[in-house]
XYZ file of C-alpha atoms in Angstrom:
330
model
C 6.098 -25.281 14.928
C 9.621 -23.211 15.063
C 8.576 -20.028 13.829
C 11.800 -18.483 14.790
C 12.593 -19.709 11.130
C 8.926 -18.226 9.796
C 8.663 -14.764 7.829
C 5.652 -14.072 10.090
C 5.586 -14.810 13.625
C 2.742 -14.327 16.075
C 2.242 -14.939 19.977
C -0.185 -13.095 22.460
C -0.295 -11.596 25.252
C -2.693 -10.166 28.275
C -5.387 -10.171 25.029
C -3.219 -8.778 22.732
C -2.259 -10.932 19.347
C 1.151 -9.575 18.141
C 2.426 -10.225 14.196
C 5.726 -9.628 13.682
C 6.483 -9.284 9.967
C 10.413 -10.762 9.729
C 11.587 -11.068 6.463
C 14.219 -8.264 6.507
C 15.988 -9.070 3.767
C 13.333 -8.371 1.592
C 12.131 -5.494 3.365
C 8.910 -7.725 4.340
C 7.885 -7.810 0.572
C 5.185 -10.419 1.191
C 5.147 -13.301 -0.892
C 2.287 -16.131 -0.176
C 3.523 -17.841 2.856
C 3.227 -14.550 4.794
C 0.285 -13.872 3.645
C -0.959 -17.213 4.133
C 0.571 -16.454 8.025
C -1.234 -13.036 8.591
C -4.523 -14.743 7.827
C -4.113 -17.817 9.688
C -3.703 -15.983 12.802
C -6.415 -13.368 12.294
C -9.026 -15.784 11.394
C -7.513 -17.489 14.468
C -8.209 -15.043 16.979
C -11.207 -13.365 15.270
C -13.593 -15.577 17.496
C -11.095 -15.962 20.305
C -12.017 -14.587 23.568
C -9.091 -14.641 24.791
C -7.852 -11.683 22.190
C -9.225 -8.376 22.350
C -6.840 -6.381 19.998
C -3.909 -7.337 17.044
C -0.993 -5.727 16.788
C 1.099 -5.769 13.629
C 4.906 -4.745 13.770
C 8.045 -5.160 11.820
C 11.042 -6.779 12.775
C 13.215 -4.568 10.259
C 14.342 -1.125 11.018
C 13.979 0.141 7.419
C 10.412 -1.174 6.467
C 7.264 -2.303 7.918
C 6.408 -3.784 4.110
C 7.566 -2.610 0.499
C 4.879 -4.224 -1.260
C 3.959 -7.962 -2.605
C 6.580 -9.933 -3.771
C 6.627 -8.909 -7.213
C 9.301 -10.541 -9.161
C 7.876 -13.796 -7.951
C 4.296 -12.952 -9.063
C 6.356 -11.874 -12.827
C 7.994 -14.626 -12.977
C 4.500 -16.727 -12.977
C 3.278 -14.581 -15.393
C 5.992 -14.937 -17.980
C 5.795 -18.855 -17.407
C 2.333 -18.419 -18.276
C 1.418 -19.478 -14.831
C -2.098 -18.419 -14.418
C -3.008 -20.274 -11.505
C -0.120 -18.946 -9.628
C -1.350 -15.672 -10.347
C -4.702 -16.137 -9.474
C -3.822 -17.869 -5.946
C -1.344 -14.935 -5.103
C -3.466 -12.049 -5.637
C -6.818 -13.836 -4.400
C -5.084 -14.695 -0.992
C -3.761 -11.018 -0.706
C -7.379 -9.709 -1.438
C -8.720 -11.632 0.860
C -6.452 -10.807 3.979
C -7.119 -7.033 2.593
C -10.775 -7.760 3.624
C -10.460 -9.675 6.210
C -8.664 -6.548 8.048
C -11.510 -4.110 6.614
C -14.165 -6.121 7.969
C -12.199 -7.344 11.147
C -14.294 -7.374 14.471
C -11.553 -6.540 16.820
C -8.771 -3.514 16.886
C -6.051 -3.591 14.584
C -3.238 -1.459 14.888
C -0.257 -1.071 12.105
C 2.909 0.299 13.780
C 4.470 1.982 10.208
C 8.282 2.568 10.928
C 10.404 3.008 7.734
C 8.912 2.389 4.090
C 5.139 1.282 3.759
C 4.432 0.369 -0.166
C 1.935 -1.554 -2.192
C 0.686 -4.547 -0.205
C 2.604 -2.611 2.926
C -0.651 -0.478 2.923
C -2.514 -3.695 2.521
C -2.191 -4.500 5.818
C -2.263 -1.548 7.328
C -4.524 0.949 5.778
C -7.612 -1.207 6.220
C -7.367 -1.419 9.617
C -8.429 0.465 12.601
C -5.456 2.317 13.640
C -2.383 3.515 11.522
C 0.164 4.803 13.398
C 2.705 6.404 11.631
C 6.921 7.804 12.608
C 8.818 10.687 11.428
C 10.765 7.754 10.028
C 7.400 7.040 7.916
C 7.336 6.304 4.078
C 4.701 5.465 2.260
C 3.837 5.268 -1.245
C 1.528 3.518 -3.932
C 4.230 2.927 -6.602
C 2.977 0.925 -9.796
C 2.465 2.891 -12.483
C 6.454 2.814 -12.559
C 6.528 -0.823 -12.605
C 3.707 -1.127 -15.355
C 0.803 -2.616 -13.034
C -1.520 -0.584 -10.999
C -2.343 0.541 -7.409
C -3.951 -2.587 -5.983
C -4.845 -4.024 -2.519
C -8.518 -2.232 -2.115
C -6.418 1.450 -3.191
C -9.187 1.693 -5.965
C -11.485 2.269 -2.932
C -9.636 4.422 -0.788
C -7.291 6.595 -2.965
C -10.615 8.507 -4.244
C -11.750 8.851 -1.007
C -8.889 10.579 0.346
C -9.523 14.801 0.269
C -8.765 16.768 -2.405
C -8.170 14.564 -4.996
C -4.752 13.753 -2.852
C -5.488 9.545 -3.458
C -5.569 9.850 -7.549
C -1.997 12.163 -7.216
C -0.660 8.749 -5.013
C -1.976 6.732 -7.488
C -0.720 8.120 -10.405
C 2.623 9.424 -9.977
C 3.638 6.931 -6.784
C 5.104 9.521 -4.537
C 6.756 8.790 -1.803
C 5.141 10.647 1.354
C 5.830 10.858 4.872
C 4.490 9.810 8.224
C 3.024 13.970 8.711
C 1.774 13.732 4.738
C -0.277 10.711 5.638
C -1.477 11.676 9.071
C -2.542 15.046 6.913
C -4.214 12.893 4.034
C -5.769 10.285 6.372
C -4.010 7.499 5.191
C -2.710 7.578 8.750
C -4.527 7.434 11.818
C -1.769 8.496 14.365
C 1.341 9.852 14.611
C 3.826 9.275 17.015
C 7.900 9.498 17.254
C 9.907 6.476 17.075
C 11.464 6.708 20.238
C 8.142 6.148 21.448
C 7.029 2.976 19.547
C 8.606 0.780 21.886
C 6.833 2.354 24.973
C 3.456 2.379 23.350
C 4.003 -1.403 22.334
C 5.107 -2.014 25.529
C 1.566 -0.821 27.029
C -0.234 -2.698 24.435
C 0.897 -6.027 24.942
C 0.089 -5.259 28.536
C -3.678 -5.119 27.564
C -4.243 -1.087 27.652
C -7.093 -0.520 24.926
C -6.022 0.755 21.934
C -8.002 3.709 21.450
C -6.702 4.937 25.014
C -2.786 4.276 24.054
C -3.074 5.777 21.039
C -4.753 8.631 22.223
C -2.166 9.057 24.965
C 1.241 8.571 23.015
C -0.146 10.394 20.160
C 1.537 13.506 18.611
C 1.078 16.563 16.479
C 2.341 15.709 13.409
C 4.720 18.210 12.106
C 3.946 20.425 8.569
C 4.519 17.783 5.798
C 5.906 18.338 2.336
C 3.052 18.512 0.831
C 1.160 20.917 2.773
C 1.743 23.145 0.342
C 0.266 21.990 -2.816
C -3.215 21.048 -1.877
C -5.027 23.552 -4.102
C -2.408 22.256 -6.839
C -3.380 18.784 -6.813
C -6.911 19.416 -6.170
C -6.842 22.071 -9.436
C -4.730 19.347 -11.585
C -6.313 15.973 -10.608
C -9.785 16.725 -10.647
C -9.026 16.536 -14.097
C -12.055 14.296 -16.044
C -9.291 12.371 -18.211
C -5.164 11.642 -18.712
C -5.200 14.295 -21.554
C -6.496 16.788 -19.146
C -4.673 16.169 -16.319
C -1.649 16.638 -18.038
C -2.826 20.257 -19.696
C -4.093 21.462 -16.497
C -0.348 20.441 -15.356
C 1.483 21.925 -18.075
C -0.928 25.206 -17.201
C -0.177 25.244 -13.146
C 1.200 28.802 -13.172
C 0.693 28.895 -8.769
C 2.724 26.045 -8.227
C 5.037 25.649 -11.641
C 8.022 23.785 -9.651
C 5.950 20.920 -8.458
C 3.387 20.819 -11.692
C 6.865 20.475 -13.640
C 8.137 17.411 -10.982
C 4.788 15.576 -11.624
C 4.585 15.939 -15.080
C 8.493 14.365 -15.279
C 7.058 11.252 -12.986
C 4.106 10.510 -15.298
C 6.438 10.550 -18.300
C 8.362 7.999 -16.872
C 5.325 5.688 -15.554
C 3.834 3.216 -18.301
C 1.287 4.734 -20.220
C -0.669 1.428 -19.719
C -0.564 2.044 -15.805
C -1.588 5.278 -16.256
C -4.353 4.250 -17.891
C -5.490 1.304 -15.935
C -5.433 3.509 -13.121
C -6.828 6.405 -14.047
C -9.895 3.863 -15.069
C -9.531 1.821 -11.711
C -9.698 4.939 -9.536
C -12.765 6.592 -11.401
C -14.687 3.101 -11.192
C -13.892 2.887 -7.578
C -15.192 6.130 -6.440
C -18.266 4.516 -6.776
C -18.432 0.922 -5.581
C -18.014 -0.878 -2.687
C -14.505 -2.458 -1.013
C -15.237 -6.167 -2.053
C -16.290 -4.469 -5.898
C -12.682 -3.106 -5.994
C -11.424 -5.948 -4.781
C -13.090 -8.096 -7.517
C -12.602 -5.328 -9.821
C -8.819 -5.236 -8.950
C -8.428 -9.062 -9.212
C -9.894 -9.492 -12.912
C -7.139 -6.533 -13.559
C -4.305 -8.407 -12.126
C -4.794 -11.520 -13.633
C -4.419 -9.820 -16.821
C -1.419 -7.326 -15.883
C 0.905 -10.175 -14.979
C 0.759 -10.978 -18.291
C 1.401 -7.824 -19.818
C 5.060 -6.903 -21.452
C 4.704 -3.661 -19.108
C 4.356 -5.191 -16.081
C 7.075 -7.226 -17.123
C 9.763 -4.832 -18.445
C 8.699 -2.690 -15.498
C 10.015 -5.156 -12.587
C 13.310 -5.821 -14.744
C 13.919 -2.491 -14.852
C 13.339 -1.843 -11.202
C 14.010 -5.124 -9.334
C 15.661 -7.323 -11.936
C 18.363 -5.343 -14.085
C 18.077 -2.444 -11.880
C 18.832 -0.361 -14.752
C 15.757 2.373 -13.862
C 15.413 2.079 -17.939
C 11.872 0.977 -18.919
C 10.717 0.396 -21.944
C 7.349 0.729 -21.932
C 4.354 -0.522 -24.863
C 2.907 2.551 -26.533
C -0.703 3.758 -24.871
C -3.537 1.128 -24.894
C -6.648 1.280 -26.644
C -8.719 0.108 -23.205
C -8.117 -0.203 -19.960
C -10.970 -1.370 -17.493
């Protein structure tokens, strides 16, 4: 097969199985063909001798993945396309677990943005290594669905309550803030991807690379607000959360930031997740994953979900206009 002409090529070498993610005009958004590609070649190689480690890079200077493909999974659900749903987000779900559970190294090089499914594929894995050019972010209560992809089991596992602020506002961070939060496992500067690749796909272990091209991350933006977030999103419910906000005398400036980003998220995200992220504290990754699939079936049908991808992808008019809070969530 050609797969010059593929979104997701793969080849290895001296033990090393490389995936390049190469859909750069859609800043590797994956839609089911990749993932269909990523798996294929892991389950390939899981049993083959002849590969030690995986490697997973991005073509694209800008992005290692912004997240599923989106419009097309909104575009099923406004058809009323159930099955399409179904087989979109099951295949996803199941490449998230196949990398959780997967016998062998796996290393994520993260170079530019990292959203949504982006973390997919990279946070379940062994190895995260993260640039200064770094950008990751859980972003779905602004597009009226919810943080997905097994983030219902790590977000509340992350210190300090810093995985239900991701979740619920969908801040962007950088490579240092996720190093800091452990959504990273390494960090190292750009110029030096190429060289640590380079050893790699030579057949150096991973653990020993990374442990020699590895750098201190620098002080991130968030260092700053830890007691913040950990005194706001403890919070036992929404209502809460947002008084404990609207209180925040320490740190008023960023208290009055993230109460202006959960204004503008859906109220039905918010409350999914908020939901998702308490259930998930407590369960198992293939629970969340189960959990989370039930949840998308339903939310790509939901007039949210749908007005929130217009507004973002489709009209680009940043102008939701979102259903008023729901009775139940999970």
């Amino acid at each position: 097969m050609d797969q010059s002409r593929l979104p997701v090529t793969r080849r290895v070498s001296n033990g090393a199985g490389l995936i390049e993610l190469d859909r750069p005009a859609a800043l590797n958004a994956l839609d089911l063909t990749m993932v269909r590609l990523i798996t294929a070649a892991l389950d390939e190689w899981r049993e083959d001798p002849a590969v030690a480690s995986v490697l997973v890079r991005s073509t694209s200077p800008k992005a290692f993945c912004t997240g599923g493909d989106i419009r097309a999974v909104r575009e099923a659900g406004m058809r009323g396309d159930g099955a399409a749903v179904r087989e979109y987000f099951s295949a996803e779900y199941r490449l998230n677990a196949l990398i959780a559970h997967y016998p062998k190294p796996y290393t994520a090089l993260i170079d530019g943005y990292a959203m949504g499914g982006g973390l997919g594929i990279s946070v379940h894995g062994s190895a995260r290594v993260v640039t200064e050019r770094a950008a990751l972010a859980m972003p779905e209560t602004s597009i009226g669905f919810f943080p997905d992809i097994g983030a219902s089991h790590f977000l509340p596992r992350l210190p300090g309550a810093f995985g239900w602020y991701l979740g619920l506002t969908g801040v962007r961070i950088s490579g240092a803030a996720a190093v800091e939060c452990g959504l990273a496992t390494h960090y190292v500067p750009a110029a030096e991807l190429p060289a640590l690749e380079a050893v790699l796909l030579r057949g150096e272990a991973p653990a020993e690379a990374l442990d020699r091209f590895a750098a201190t991350a620098p002080v991130s933006e968030t260092a700053g607000h830890g007691a913040a977030v950990e005194r706001c999103f403890t919070a036992p419910d929404l209502a809460t959360l947002r008084a404990r906000l609207a209180a925040e005398d320490e740190d008023r400036e960023w208290a009055d930031d993230t109460l202006a980003i959960l204004d503008r998220a859906s109220p039905m995200s918010l409350a999914i997740t908020f939901d998702l992220l308490r259930a998930g504290a407590g369960s198992s990754l293939p629970d969340c994953l189960a959990r989370e699939l039930d949840l998308a079936r339903r939310t790509a049908h939901a007039p949210d979900f749908h007005e929130g991808v217009r507004a973002a992808l489709v009209d680009k008019d940043r102008a939701p206009s979102w259903s008023p809070y729901p009775s139940s969530t999970v």
